[in-house]
Amino acid sequence: MPNLAGRRLSPVDVIKAELGDSSPHKRKLRSDSATRDGSDSSVPSPTQSSRVKWKSPRRCPNDSPKINSPSKDNEKFPRGKVVTSSKSPVKKKLSDSFLDKPIWNPTDVDQLSSVKEALHVSTSPSTVVCRENERTRMLEFCQRCIELETSGSMYVCGCPGTGKSLMMEKVKEALVEWAKEAGLQPPDIVSINCTSLANTSEIFSKILGKSSLQNKSGGSISPLKTLQNNYSQKQHSNEMKMTLIIADELDYLITKDRAVLHDLFLLTTLPFSRCILIGIANAIDLADKFLPKLQSLNCKPMVITFRPYSKDEIIVILRQRLVALPYVVFQPQALELCARAIAAASGDLRKALWVSRSAIEILEAEIRDSVDYLNMSGVDERFGTTLAKQDSTIVRVDHMALALSKAYRSPVVDTIQSLPQHQQIILCSAVKLYRGGKKHTTIGELNRSYNDVCKSTLIPPAGIVELSSMCRVLVDQGLLKLGQSREDKLRRVTLNIDEADINFALQGVRFFRNCLQYQ
């Protein structure tokens, strides 16, 4: 593949850039003009002498300008010091911990256990970062309901691994502390994971059993009816505490008639209800798609959406989990590779934690194999351990890339990566066409996009006949679909795989990564 980088500066260009617009020829002309004015060129003036002796500190960092009289410039830039531009704050921030801490020892059992525990999904961080706005809205909603002693409902949605359940736990803890500090009675908290219910209607008995109403229900009355009666009568409501109901995995309550979901949210609309309902699920459109009846009754819940984590947010969260460790475990570039891949695929933080732990296990296996090999070769054990520590004691980019490939490996990705270069370019060209809003294209349009990509990188393109033949090969691989037409260039072409598979399979090659970037 030809070099895709920009044109390199020649040595002459570099010298011109440092010296400015003046050239040796122009300096000669200035000296000639001085001679014509009557000055003796053989005896330089003091000004000319100092000008000749002065050297740029940028070009000669070990020299300092020899000027007798100090000037403002000299005071601003002391002698012997070179003024250098500061590095990018993003790069500096990314590598701070890498430079300030010693590298860890993966053969130390205690260190290895601490690192794995810090990156485990079940380990709850002290603070949840990158979700401050969502936390504020959830906490203020609950505080307002408790202060006014009014009911309310909220629906928290977002893709898996975006911090919904973890944030709810932190909000619950903060709410109890706030109520105690404000001199208010903390609410009864009923946390239910809907996947653990034997049947959907069991949620009402769970609510009744964990609330202050548990001893006031008759055996002949259903739990739902008991809740409705208590929230409909003033004398009962005055005796009750506020109840915070957290229903996680709420989409498991969806039935054919959706009666359970309707009855659950309608508890917050009863005249003397003291119930705060927060439902958590992955479906973003649940409130609009499955609860139209609630909207007609003006009790549509407040909706808070947790967006997928971005690359920068994943880096911040991973670094926050590792900041308490007194040593460096990952190369900054390895963490960035993990964050980029996860953010491009799903933004699932749990996946990022799993991949990070997998990269550590790959490093473990590599060190163990290297030490075993040195021992089998008759090398002293202490020397072999020292050698292993020097060469491979930190999680590098190659470890993270291998862990990512294990996490997202699929037959489709393997197929795409094994294709010839021109067939990979065809897939990239198709992806770029479909990003414009098209659902399908033709071989003729695909050929034009393919030619543009090839010309931009100085790769000789194949003809339309060869391209049509390569498209049929991709059809046989199950990557494309071809329609029927009398003319070959009018045949419809449709992607038969997900665009994300193409992005992931080819993101390791700079040319394809640039080609697939959004424009």
XYZ file of C-alpha atoms in Angstrom:
519
model
C 0.000 0.000 0.000
C 1.456 3.387 -0.837
C 2.427 5.777 1.862
C -0.673 7.715 2.914
C 1.109 10.283 5.058
C 1.436 13.887 3.992
C 4.453 15.289 2.123
C 7.581 15.395 4.277
C 9.432 18.686 4.625
C 12.824 18.762 3.015
C 15.893 19.970 4.953
C 15.775 23.211 2.961
C 12.154 23.803 4.004
C 13.055 23.216 7.649
C 15.938 25.719 7.509
C 13.737 28.304 5.800
C 11.055 27.838 8.401
C 13.540 28.491 11.203
C 15.317 31.465 9.594
C 12.195 33.205 8.314
C 11.775 34.782 4.900
C 15.325 36.103 4.577
C 17.813 34.157 2.481
C 21.625 34.268 2.140
C 21.221 36.103 -1.140
C 19.202 38.868 0.505
C 21.735 39.282 3.300
C 24.451 39.671 0.690
C 22.478 42.406 -1.002
C 22.081 44.282 2.281
C 25.860 44.137 2.869
C 26.467 45.374 -0.663
C 24.168 48.326 -0.090
C 26.026 49.166 3.116
C 29.345 49.220 1.169
C 27.885 51.523 -1.430
C 26.825 53.911 1.344
C 30.481 54.337 2.346
C 30.852 51.984 5.276
C 33.947 49.804 5.424
C 32.883 46.180 5.222
C 36.250 44.981 6.566
C 35.638 46.696 9.935
C 32.232 45.662 11.213
C 30.323 48.037 13.418
C 29.390 47.052 16.972
C 25.856 46.474 15.870
C 26.974 44.225 13.047
C 29.374 42.411 15.354
C 26.712 41.634 17.901
C 24.384 40.569 15.131
C 26.957 38.135 13.782
C 27.728 36.692 17.222
C 24.078 36.220 18.208
C 22.736 32.710 17.672
C 19.173 31.575 17.939
C 18.611 29.613 21.160
C 16.186 27.437 19.253
C 18.901 26.394 16.814
C 21.694 26.253 19.386
C 20.272 25.212 22.731
C 23.699 25.119 24.408
C 24.635 28.654 23.382
C 23.256 31.928 24.705
C 23.100 35.243 22.889
C 26.061 37.450 23.785
C 24.564 40.866 24.203
C 26.205 43.352 26.565
C 23.149 45.377 27.437
C 20.192 43.477 28.881
C 16.861 43.932 27.196
C 13.269 43.114 28.004
C 13.459 40.065 25.798
C 16.462 38.779 27.733
C 14.654 39.296 31.028
C 11.601 37.498 29.717
C 13.626 34.549 28.392
C 16.686 33.920 30.655
C 19.977 32.939 29.131
C 20.740 29.301 28.567
C 17.067 28.245 28.655
C 15.216 26.973 25.690
C 11.564 27.916 25.372
C 9.621 24.840 24.360
C 5.933 24.471 23.707
C 3.988 22.470 26.259
C 2.583 19.112 25.315
C -1.047 18.518 24.615
C -3.053 18.487 27.883
C -4.894 15.374 26.745
C -1.680 13.413 26.199
C -0.166 14.774 29.394
C -3.252 13.800 31.387
C -3.260 10.327 29.897
C 0.344 9.621 30.825
C 0.546 11.250 34.277
C 0.060 8.059 36.279
C 2.296 6.138 33.884
C 5.209 8.461 34.691
C 4.581 9.164 38.375
C 4.238 5.600 39.666
C 6.489 2.541 39.499
C 5.518 -0.335 37.236
C 3.745 -3.173 38.998
C 4.985 -6.714 39.441
C 2.438 -9.137 37.947
C 4.155 -12.076 39.656
C 3.208 -10.621 43.054
C 0.030 -12.397 44.137
C -1.167 -9.503 46.301
C -0.705 -6.920 43.551
C -2.410 -9.154 41.009
C -5.365 -9.715 43.319
C -5.720 -5.987 44.027
C -5.714 -5.090 40.350
C -8.272 -7.724 39.413
C -10.511 -6.696 42.284
C -10.346 -3.028 41.227
C -11.424 -3.971 37.701
C -14.149 -6.409 38.711
C -17.727 -5.572 37.725
C -19.012 -6.252 41.240
C -16.589 -3.721 42.776
C -18.563 -0.557 43.440
C -16.485 2.638 43.163
C -16.781 5.256 45.895
C -18.056 7.828 43.398
C -19.687 7.386 39.995
C -18.033 9.710 37.476
C -19.301 10.885 34.092
C -22.933 10.623 35.265
C -23.256 13.790 37.349
C -26.217 15.194 35.391
C -28.236 11.979 35.653
C -27.472 11.683 39.369
C -28.613 15.237 40.035
C -31.919 14.765 38.214
C -32.691 11.462 39.944
C -31.803 12.737 43.410
C -33.708 16.012 43.037
C -36.785 14.118 41.828
C -36.794 11.904 44.936
C -36.060 14.801 47.287
C -38.907 16.843 45.865
C -41.358 13.972 46.311
C -40.287 13.423 49.948
C -40.386 17.118 50.852
C -43.866 17.600 49.387
C -45.033 14.116 50.420
C -46.317 13.481 46.912
C -46.077 10.451 44.676
C -44.268 10.298 41.364
C -42.857 7.941 38.770
C -39.629 7.847 36.793
C -38.329 5.615 34.035
C -34.546 5.196 33.758
C -33.432 3.677 30.462
C -30.227 3.090 28.550
C -28.109 0.426 26.904
C -26.581 -2.337 29.077
C -23.467 -1.342 30.985
C -24.188 2.397 31.132
C -24.391 2.642 34.931
C -28.156 2.697 35.560
C -28.349 0.229 38.449
C -25.095 1.450 40.023
C -26.288 5.047 39.922
C -29.594 4.045 41.485
C -27.726 2.491 44.417
C -25.713 5.686 44.930
C -28.850 7.840 44.713
C -30.574 5.616 47.261
C -27.685 6.026 49.727
C -27.515 9.778 49.173
C -31.282 10.107 49.633
C -31.237 8.419 53.054
C -28.346 10.625 54.224
C -30.093 13.755 52.931
C -33.349 12.887 54.729
C -31.517 12.416 58.042
C -29.621 15.697 57.671
C -32.823 17.543 56.732
C -34.695 16.134 59.730
C -37.146 14.223 57.531
C -38.266 10.636 57.888
C -36.332 8.406 55.447
C -38.604 6.493 53.065
C -39.163 2.774 53.041
C -37.013 1.450 50.198
C -38.223 -1.558 48.235
C -35.664 -2.794 45.662
C -36.919 -5.519 43.342
C -35.162 -7.225 40.440
C -38.020 -8.287 38.192
C -36.055 -11.232 36.797
C -36.322 -12.945 40.204
C -40.149 -12.941 40.225
C -41.947 -16.231 39.719
C -44.746 -14.364 37.926
C -45.295 -10.716 37.095
C -48.089 -10.109 39.624
C -45.758 -11.195 42.460
C -44.253 -7.712 42.446
C -47.224 -6.355 44.409
C -46.773 -8.876 47.224
C -43.055 -7.963 47.309
C -43.944 -4.278 47.672
C -46.505 -5.004 50.364
C -44.182 -7.301 52.289
C -41.296 -4.797 52.426
C -43.335 -1.672 53.165
C -44.971 -0.423 56.366
C -48.310 -1.881 55.208
C -47.260 -5.508 55.586
C -49.453 -6.205 58.632
C -52.566 -4.418 57.386
C -53.642 -6.647 54.530
C -56.300 -9.231 54.908
C -55.777 -12.766 53.737
C -58.746 -12.636 51.346
C -57.638 -9.445 49.610
C -54.993 -9.493 46.883
C -51.786 -7.501 47.459
C -52.638 -5.146 44.570
C -56.078 -4.435 46.008
C -54.598 -3.795 49.453
C -52.170 -1.244 48.038
C -54.932 0.465 46.060
C -57.190 0.671 49.124
C -54.480 2.143 51.337
C -53.415 4.714 48.760
C -57.060 5.733 48.199
C -58.009 6.504 51.823
C -56.701 9.494 53.726
C -56.680 7.935 57.174
C -54.420 5.135 55.992
C -52.080 7.422 54.096
C -51.407 9.593 57.148
C -50.079 6.578 59.009
C -47.753 5.501 56.192
C -44.192 6.485 55.430
C -43.109 7.442 51.924
C -42.157 4.344 49.962
C -39.465 4.314 47.270
C -40.020 1.394 44.895
C -37.071 0.526 42.617
C -38.042 -1.983 39.928
C -34.935 -3.082 38.033
C -35.263 -4.952 34.698
C -38.752 -3.506 34.352
C -39.221 -4.890 30.832
C -39.660 -8.375 32.353
C -43.106 -7.222 33.532
C -44.351 -6.798 29.967
C -47.259 -9.150 29.323
C -49.688 -9.437 26.465
C -52.230 -7.084 28.034
C -49.563 -5.094 29.977
C -51.904 -5.049 32.962
C -49.147 -5.430 35.560
C -47.188 -2.477 34.195
C -50.308 -0.323 34.086
C -51.357 -1.233 37.621
C -47.854 -0.632 38.950
C -47.562 2.900 37.555
C -51.171 3.722 38.371
C -50.345 3.296 42.083
C -48.651 6.701 41.883
C -51.836 8.365 40.586
C -54.134 7.418 43.471
C -55.355 10.430 45.500
C -53.440 9.668 48.723
C -50.559 7.717 47.276
C -47.205 8.004 49.050
C -45.339 5.902 46.530
C -42.280 6.918 44.496
C -41.769 4.465 41.628
C -38.528 4.244 39.665
C -38.405 1.674 36.883
C -35.110 0.688 35.254
C -34.806 -1.111 31.912
C -32.782 -1.196 28.704
C -35.626 -0.308 26.323
C -35.469 3.406 25.577
C -38.986 3.594 24.090
C -40.773 1.603 26.797
C -42.637 4.625 28.147
C -43.939 5.536 24.677
C -44.492 2.059 23.278
C -45.948 0.101 26.204
C -47.555 2.754 28.372
C -49.904 4.758 26.122
C -52.703 4.372 28.634
C -50.625 6.146 31.293
C -50.036 9.034 28.947
C -53.787 9.403 28.435
C -54.206 9.533 32.225
C -51.495 12.226 32.549
C -49.240 9.942 34.549
C -46.507 9.323 32.037
C -43.286 8.865 34.032
C -40.345 11.215 33.913
C -37.752 9.671 31.572
C -33.968 9.798 32.108
C -31.794 8.243 29.416
C -28.283 6.963 30.108
C -26.324 7.326 26.893
C -23.497 4.887 26.020
C -20.096 5.815 27.412
C -17.751 7.678 25.085
C -14.058 6.945 24.630
C -12.953 9.723 26.976
C -15.462 8.695 29.644
C -14.304 5.074 29.583
C -10.685 6.208 30.006
C -11.653 8.404 32.976
C -13.564 5.563 34.659
C -10.798 3.002 34.152
C -8.199 5.424 35.478
C -10.413 6.198 38.475
C -10.541 2.518 39.380
C -6.746 2.243 39.105
C -5.757 5.552 40.691
C -5.682 4.136 44.238
C -3.077 1.538 43.260
C 0.508 2.662 44.008
C 1.835 1.262 40.710
C 1.173 1.363 36.975
C -0.563 -1.623 35.377
C -1.448 -0.475 31.849
C 0.286 1.500 29.171
C -1.782 4.658 28.506
C -2.034 3.609 24.860
C -3.476 0.240 25.892
C -6.238 1.890 27.925
C -6.983 4.216 25.021
C -7.222 1.286 22.598
C -9.666 -0.467 24.928
C -11.773 2.678 25.326
C -11.872 3.367 21.588
C -12.944 -0.166 20.706
C -15.618 -0.412 23.408
C -17.014 3.055 22.665
C -17.212 2.269 18.952
C -18.932 -1.064 19.555
C -21.416 -0.471 22.396
C -20.167 1.902 25.100
C -20.678 -0.906 27.634
C -18.429 -0.273 30.633
C -18.823 -3.832 31.895
C -17.305 -4.997 28.626
C -14.383 -2.603 29.093
C -13.736 -3.983 32.575
C -13.908 -7.559 31.294
C -11.499 -6.818 28.434
C -9.054 -5.109 30.821
C -9.034 -8.128 33.126
C -8.601 -10.406 30.127
C -5.549 -8.394 29.008
C -4.028 -8.886 32.468
C -4.592 -12.638 32.209
C -2.861 -12.638 28.810
C 0.133 -10.873 30.396
C 0.128 -13.470 33.184
C 0.255 -16.324 30.692
C 3.013 -14.615 28.703
C 5.243 -14.173 31.757
C 4.577 -17.712 32.953
C 5.448 -19.155 29.546
C 8.631 -17.077 29.242
C 9.883 -18.130 32.679
C 9.077 -21.795 31.979
C 10.942 -21.595 28.675
C 14.016 -20.077 30.320
C 13.949 -22.740 33.033
C 13.744 -25.508 30.425
C 16.698 -23.934 28.609
C 18.858 -24.225 31.729
C 18.896 -20.498 32.526
C 19.173 -19.558 36.177
C 15.711 -19.033 37.691
C 16.557 -15.642 39.190
C 17.906 -14.413 35.867
C 14.822 -15.652 34.057
C 12.468 -13.902 36.485
C 14.442 -10.662 36.189
C 14.387 -10.889 32.407
C 10.668 -11.432 32.405
C 10.135 -8.408 34.636
C 12.234 -6.192 32.423
C 10.596 -7.165 29.154
C 6.968 -7.761 30.043
C 5.681 -6.402 33.328
C 3.031 -4.006 32.042
C -0.108 -4.508 29.974
C 0.819 -3.314 26.513
C -1.172 -2.500 23.398
C -0.645 -5.984 21.944
C -2.108 -7.581 25.087
C -5.165 -5.324 24.893
C -5.612 -5.966 21.172
C -5.586 -9.714 21.775
C -8.125 -9.354 24.593
C -10.375 -7.255 22.356
C -10.157 -9.784 19.558
C -11.243 -12.501 21.987
C -14.144 -10.395 23.202
C -15.483 -9.504 19.775
C -14.195 -12.368 17.719
C -16.779 -13.738 15.318
C -16.693 -15.669 12.046
C -17.731 -12.504 10.199
C -14.772 -10.534 11.585
C -12.382 -13.343 10.686
C -13.798 -13.466 7.167
C -13.443 -9.711 6.628
C -9.878 -9.630 7.931
C -8.858 -12.488 5.621
C -10.213 -10.802 2.474
C -7.911 -9.346 -0.198
C -7.357 -5.614 0.000
C -9.619 -4.633 -2.906
C -12.545 -6.611 -1.502
C -12.058 -4.851 1.836
C -12.113 -1.513 -0.007
C -15.417 -2.532 -1.623
C -16.930 -3.120 1.818
C -15.638 0.248 3.045
C -17.085 1.953 -0.034
C -20.453 0.314 0.589
C -20.462 1.446 4.224
C -19.756 5.041 3.172
C -22.636 4.954 0.689
C -25.131 3.604 3.225
C -24.197 6.288 5.748
C -25.817 8.823 3.436
C -29.235 7.348 4.272
C -29.454 4.836 1.423
C -30.773 1.357 2.123
C -29.224 -0.103 -1.014
C -27.050 0.925 -3.939
C -26.090 -0.372 -7.376
C -22.877 -1.806 -8.712
C -22.428 1.358 -10.780
C -22.672 3.651 -7.756
C -20.501 1.304 -5.736
C -17.915 1.381 -8.515
C -17.752 5.197 -8.392
C -17.301 5.200 -4.616
C -14.687 2.448 -4.913
C -12.753 4.451 -7.540
C -12.796 7.574 -5.340
C -11.313 5.650 -2.415
C -8.621 4.079 -4.585
C -7.653 7.376 -6.244
C -7.407 9.160 -2.883
C -4.741 6.651 -1.814
C -3.038 6.144 -5.188
C -4.137 2.506 -5.388
C -4.830 1.374 -8.968
C -8.566 0.533 -9.075
C -9.999 -2.545 -10.735
C -12.421 -2.221 -13.629
C -16.178 -2.552 -13.251
C -16.076 -6.108 -14.602
C -13.526 -7.139 -11.986
C -15.492 -5.264 -9.322
C -18.671 -7.115 -10.269
C -16.784 -10.385 -10.010
C -15.435 -9.431 -6.553
C -18.979 -8.544 -5.443
C -20.111 -12.064 -6.387
C -17.267 -13.457 -4.272
C -18.467 -11.341 -1.350
C -21.978 -12.679 -1.916
C -20.626 -16.231 -1.679
C -18.951 -15.241 1.612
C -22.312 -14.026 2.925
C -21.190 -10.392 3.203
C -23.240 -8.830 0.384
C -26.558 -9.384 -1.388
C -26.957 -8.837 -5.125
C -30.213 -8.217 -6.946
C -31.141 -9.167 -10.494
C -30.909 -6.868 -13.536
C -30.244 -7.089 -17.242
C -27.307 -4.707 -16.933
C -24.621 -5.644 -14.457
C -24.043 -2.070 -13.270
C -27.744 -1.694 -12.364
C -27.823 -4.691 -10.006
C -28.728 -3.741 -6.464
C -26.094 -4.215 -3.767
C -27.009 -4.550 -0.082
C -24.852 -5.220 2.969
C -25.668 -8.586 4.502
C -23.734 -7.900 7.737
C -23.676 -5.244 10.406
C -21.661 -2.109 9.728
C -20.098 -2.446 13.210
C -18.488 -5.762 12.182
C -16.735 -4.044 9.285
C -15.580 -1.188 11.516
C -14.181 -3.543 14.128
C -12.524 -5.904 11.643
C -10.644 -3.133 9.822
C -10.005 -0.562 12.555
C -6.464 -1.854 13.105
C -5.337 -0.593 9.661
C -4.877 3.168 9.467
C -6.002 3.388 5.850
C -9.339 1.687 6.534
C -9.791 3.534 9.830
C -9.487 6.861 8.002
C -11.741 5.601 5.234
C -14.488 4.617 7.676
C -14.416 7.839 9.679
C -17.590 9.924 9.627
C -17.291 13.018 7.481
